[in-house]
mmCIF file of C-alpha atoms in Angstrom:
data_model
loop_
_atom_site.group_PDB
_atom_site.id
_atom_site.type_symbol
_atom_site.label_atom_id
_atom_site.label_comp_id
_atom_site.label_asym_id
_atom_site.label_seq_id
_atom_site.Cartn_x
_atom_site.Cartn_y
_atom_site.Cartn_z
ATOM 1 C CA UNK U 113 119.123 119.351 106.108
ATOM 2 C CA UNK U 114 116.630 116.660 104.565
ATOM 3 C CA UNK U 115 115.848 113.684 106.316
ATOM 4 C CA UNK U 116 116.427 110.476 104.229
ATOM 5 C CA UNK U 117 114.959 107.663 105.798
ATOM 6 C CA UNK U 118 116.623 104.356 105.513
ATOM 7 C CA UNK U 119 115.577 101.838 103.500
ATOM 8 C CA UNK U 120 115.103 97.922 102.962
ATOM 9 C CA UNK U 121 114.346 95.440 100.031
ATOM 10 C CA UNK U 122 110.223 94.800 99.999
ATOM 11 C CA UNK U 123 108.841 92.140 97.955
ATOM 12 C CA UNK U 124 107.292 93.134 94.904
ATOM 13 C CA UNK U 125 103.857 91.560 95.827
ATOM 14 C CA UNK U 126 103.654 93.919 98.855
ATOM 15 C CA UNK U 127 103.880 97.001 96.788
ATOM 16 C CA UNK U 128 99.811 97.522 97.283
ATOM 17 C CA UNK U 129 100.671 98.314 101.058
ATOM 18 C CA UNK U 130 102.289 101.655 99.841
ATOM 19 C CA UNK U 131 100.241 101.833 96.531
ATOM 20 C CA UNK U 132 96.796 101.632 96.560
ATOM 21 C CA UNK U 133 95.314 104.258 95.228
ATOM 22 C CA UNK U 134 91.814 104.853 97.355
ATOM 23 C CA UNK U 135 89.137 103.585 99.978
ATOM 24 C CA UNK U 136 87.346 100.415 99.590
ATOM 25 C CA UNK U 137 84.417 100.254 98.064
ATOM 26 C CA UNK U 138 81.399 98.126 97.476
ATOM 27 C CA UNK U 139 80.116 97.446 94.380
ATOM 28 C CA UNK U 140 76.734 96.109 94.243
ATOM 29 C CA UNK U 141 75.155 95.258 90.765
ATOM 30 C CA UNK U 142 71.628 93.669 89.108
ATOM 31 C CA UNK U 143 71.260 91.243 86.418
ATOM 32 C CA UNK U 144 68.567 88.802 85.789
ATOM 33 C CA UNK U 145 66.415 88.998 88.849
ATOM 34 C CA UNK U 146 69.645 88.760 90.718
ATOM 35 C CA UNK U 147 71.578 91.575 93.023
ATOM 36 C CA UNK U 148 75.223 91.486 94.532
ATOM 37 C CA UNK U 149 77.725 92.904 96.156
ATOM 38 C CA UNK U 150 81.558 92.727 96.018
ATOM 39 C CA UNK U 151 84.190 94.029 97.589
ATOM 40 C CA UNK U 152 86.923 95.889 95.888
ATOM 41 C CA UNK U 153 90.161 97.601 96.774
ATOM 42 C CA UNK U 154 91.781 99.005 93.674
ATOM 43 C CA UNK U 155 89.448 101.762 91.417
ATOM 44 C CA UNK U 156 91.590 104.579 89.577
ATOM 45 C CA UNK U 157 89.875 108.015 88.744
ATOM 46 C CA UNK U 158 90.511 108.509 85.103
ATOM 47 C CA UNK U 159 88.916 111.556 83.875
ATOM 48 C CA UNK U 160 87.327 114.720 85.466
ATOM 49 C CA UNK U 161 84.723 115.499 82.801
ATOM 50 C CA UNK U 162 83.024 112.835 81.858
ATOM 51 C CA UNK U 163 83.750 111.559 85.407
ATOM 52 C CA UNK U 164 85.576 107.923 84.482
ATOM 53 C CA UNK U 165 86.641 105.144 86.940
ATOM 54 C CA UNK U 166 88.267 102.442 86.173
ATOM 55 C CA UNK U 167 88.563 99.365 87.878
ATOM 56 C CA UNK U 168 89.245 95.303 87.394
ATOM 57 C CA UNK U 169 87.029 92.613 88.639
ATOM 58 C CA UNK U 170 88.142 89.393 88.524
ATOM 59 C CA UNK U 171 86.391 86.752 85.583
ATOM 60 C CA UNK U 172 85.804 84.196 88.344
ATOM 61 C CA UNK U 173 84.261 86.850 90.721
ATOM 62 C CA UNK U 174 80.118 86.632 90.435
ATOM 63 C CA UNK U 175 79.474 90.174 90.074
ATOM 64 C CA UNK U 176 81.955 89.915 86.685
ATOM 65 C CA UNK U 177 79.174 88.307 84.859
ATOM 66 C CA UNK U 178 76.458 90.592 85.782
ATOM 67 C CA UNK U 179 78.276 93.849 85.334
ATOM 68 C CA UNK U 180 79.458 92.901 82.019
ATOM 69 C CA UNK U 181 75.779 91.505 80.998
ATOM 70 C CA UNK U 182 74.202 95.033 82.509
ATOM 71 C CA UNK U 183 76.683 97.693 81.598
ATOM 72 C CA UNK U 184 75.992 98.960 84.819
ATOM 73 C CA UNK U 185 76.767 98.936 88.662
ATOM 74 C CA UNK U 186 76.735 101.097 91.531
ATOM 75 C CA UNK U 187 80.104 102.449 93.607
ATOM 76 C CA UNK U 188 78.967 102.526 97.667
ATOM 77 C CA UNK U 189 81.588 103.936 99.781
ATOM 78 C CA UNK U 190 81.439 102.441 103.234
ATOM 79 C CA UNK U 191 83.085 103.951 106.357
ATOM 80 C CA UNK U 192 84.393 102.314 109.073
ATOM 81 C CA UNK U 193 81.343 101.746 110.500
ATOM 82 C CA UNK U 194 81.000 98.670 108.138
ATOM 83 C CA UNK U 195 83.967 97.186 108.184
ATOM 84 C CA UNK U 196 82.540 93.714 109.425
ATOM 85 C CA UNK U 197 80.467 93.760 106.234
ATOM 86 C CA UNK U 198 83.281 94.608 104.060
ATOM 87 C CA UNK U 199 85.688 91.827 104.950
ATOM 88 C CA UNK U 200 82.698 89.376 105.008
ATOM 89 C CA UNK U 201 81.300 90.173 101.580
ATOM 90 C CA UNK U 202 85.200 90.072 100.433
ATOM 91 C CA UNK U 203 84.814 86.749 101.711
ATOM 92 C CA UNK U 204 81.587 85.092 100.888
ATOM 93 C CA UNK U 205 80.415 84.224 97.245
ATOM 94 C CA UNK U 206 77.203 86.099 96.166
ATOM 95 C CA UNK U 207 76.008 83.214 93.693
ATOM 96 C CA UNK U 208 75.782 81.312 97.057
ATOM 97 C CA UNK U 209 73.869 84.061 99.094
ATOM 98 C CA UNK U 210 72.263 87.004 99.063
ATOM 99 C CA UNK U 211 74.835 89.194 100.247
ATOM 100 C CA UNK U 212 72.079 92.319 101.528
ATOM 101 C CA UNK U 213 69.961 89.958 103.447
ATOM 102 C CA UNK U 214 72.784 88.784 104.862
ATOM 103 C CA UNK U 215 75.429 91.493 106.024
ATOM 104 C CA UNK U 216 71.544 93.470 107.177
ATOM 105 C CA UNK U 217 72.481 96.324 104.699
ATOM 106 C CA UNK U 218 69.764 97.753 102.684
ATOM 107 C CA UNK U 219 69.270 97.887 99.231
ATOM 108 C CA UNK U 220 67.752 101.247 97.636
ATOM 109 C CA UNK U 221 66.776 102.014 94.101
ATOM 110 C CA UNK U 222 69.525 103.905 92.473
ATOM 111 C CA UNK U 223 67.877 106.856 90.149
ATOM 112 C CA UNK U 224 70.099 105.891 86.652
ATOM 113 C CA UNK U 225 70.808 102.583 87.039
ATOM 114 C CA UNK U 226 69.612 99.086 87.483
ATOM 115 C CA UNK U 227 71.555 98.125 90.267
ATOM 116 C CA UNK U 228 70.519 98.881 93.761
ATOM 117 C CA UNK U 229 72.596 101.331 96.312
ATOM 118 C CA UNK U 230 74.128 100.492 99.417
ATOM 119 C CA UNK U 231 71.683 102.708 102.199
ATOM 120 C CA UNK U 232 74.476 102.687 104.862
ATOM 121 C CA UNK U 233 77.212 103.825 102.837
ATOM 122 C CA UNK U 234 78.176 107.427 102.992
ATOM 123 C CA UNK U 235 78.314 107.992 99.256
ATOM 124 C CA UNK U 236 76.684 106.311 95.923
ATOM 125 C CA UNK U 237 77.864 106.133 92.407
ATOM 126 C CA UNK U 238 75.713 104.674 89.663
ATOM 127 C CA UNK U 239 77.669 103.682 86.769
ATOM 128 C CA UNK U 240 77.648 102.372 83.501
ATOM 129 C CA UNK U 241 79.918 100.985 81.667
ATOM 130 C CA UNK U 242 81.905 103.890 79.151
ATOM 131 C CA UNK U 243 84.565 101.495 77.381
ATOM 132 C CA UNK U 244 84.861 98.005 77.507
ATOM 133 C CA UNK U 245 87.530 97.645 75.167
ATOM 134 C CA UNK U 246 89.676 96.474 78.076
ATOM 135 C CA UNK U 247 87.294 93.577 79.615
ATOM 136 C CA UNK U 248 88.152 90.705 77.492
ATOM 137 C CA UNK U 249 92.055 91.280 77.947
ATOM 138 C CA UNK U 250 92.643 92.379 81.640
ATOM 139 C CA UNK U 251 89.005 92.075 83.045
ATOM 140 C CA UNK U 252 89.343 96.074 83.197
ATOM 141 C CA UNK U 253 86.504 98.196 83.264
ATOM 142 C CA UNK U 254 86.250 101.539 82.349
ATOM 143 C CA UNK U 255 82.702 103.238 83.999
ATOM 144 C CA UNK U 256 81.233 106.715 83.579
ATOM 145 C CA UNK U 257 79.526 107.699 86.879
ATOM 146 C CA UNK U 258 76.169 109.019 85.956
ATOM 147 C CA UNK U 259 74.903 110.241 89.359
ATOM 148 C CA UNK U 260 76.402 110.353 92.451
ATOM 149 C CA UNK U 261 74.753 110.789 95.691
ATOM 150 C CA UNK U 262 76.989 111.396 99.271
ATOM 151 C CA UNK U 263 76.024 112.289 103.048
ATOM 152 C CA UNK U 264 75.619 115.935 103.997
ATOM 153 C CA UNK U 265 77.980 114.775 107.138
ATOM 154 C CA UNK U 266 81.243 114.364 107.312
ATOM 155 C CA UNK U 267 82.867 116.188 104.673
ATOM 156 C CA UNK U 268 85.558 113.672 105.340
ATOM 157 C CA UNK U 269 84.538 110.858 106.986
ATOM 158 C CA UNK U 270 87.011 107.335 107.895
ATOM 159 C CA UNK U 271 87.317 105.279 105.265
ATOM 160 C CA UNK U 272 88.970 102.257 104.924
ATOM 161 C CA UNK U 273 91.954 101.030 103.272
ATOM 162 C CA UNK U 274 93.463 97.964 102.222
ATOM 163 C CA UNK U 275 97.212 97.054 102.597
ATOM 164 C CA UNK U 276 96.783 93.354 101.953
ATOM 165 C CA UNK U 277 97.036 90.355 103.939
ATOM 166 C CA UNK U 278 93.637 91.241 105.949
ATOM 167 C CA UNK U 279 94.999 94.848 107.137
ATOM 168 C CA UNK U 280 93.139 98.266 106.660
ATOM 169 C CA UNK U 281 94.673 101.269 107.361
ATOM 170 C CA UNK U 282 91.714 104.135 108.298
ATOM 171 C CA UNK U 283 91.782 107.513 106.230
ATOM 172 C CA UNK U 284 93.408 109.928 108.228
ATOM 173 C CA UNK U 285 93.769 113.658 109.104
ATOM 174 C CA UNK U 286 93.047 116.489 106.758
ATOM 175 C CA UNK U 287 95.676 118.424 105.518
ATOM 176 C CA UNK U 288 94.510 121.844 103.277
ATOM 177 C CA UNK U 289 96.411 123.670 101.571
ATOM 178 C CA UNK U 290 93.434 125.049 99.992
ATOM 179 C CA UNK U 291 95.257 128.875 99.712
ATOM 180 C CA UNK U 292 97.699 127.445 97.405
ATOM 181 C CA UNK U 293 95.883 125.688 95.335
ATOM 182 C CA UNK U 294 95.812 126.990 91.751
ATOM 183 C CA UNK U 295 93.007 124.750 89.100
ATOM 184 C CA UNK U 296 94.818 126.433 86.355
ATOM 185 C CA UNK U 297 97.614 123.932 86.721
ATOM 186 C CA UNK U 298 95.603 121.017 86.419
ATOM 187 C CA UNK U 299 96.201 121.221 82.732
ATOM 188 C CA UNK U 300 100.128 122.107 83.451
#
């Protein structure tokens, strides 16, 4: 017989805990002889082919501006290994500072895009901006990733993610099921 566990009431504004849909990344971005990084915690996937994120970043946020002005930015995943940096740039403004110089990560030149990538992240995706229909309205952003560049090692390596109210959950175990899995269905 199933096992239902029971259950309580949860505020709506802690839904994120359960729902949020990925790892953290760290968007840096270029504009104007200027270069930042954010933190973010909610991106979607939206399309296989062209490969489509989307994402919203806050009008007030610095890197808003400069995004919207480039059409383009760059998607660093971090690991745990950074995740002093992460909650720091979360919490420090980068019209104030220049958030590379100083969280000591280094800046590299992306090969489609503008804005530099994040060295000690384990993966890099240079975007630009597919539909911006969105922007005005919900500050939603709709990117195509044009390259994407990822360590040979891990295959899965701890990432970090946010369940609000300053607490990260790690990425977990892998579970395949790799013998079942059927790509014909994708279109089901």
């Amino acid at each position: 017989m199933a096992h239902h566990p029971a259950k309580i009431d949860l505020p709506v504004s802690k839904v994120r805990r359960y729902l949020e849909p990925g790892p953290i990344v760290l968007v840096s971005s270029a504009w104007g002889g200027e270069r930042n990084i954010m933190t973010m915690g909610w991106h979607t996937i939206m399309e296989f082919t062209p490969s489509l994120v989307g994402c919203v970043i806050a009008s007030g946020n610095h890197s808003f501006e400069m995004i919207r002005s480039s059409g383009q930015c760059v998607i660093n995943l971090p690991t745990t290994a950074l995740t002093d940096q992460v909650v720091s740039i979360g919490n420090t403004s980068g019209g104030k500072i220049d958030k590379f110089d100083r969280f000591h990560l280094t800046p590299e030149a992306a090969e489609r895009v503008q804005a530099p990538r994040i060295a000690e992240c384990h993966a890099s995706f240079e975007c630009q901006i597919a539909d911006n229909a969105l922007v005005d309205k919900y500050n939603f952003f709709i990117f195509e990733v044009v390259k994407a560049v990822v360590a040979k090692t891990p295959d899965h390596p701890e990432t970090l993610h946010y369940t609000g109210d300053g607490v990260f959950m790690v990425s977990g175990r892998i579970i395949s099921r790799r013998s079942q899995f059927r790509p014909e269905m994708l279109l089901d």
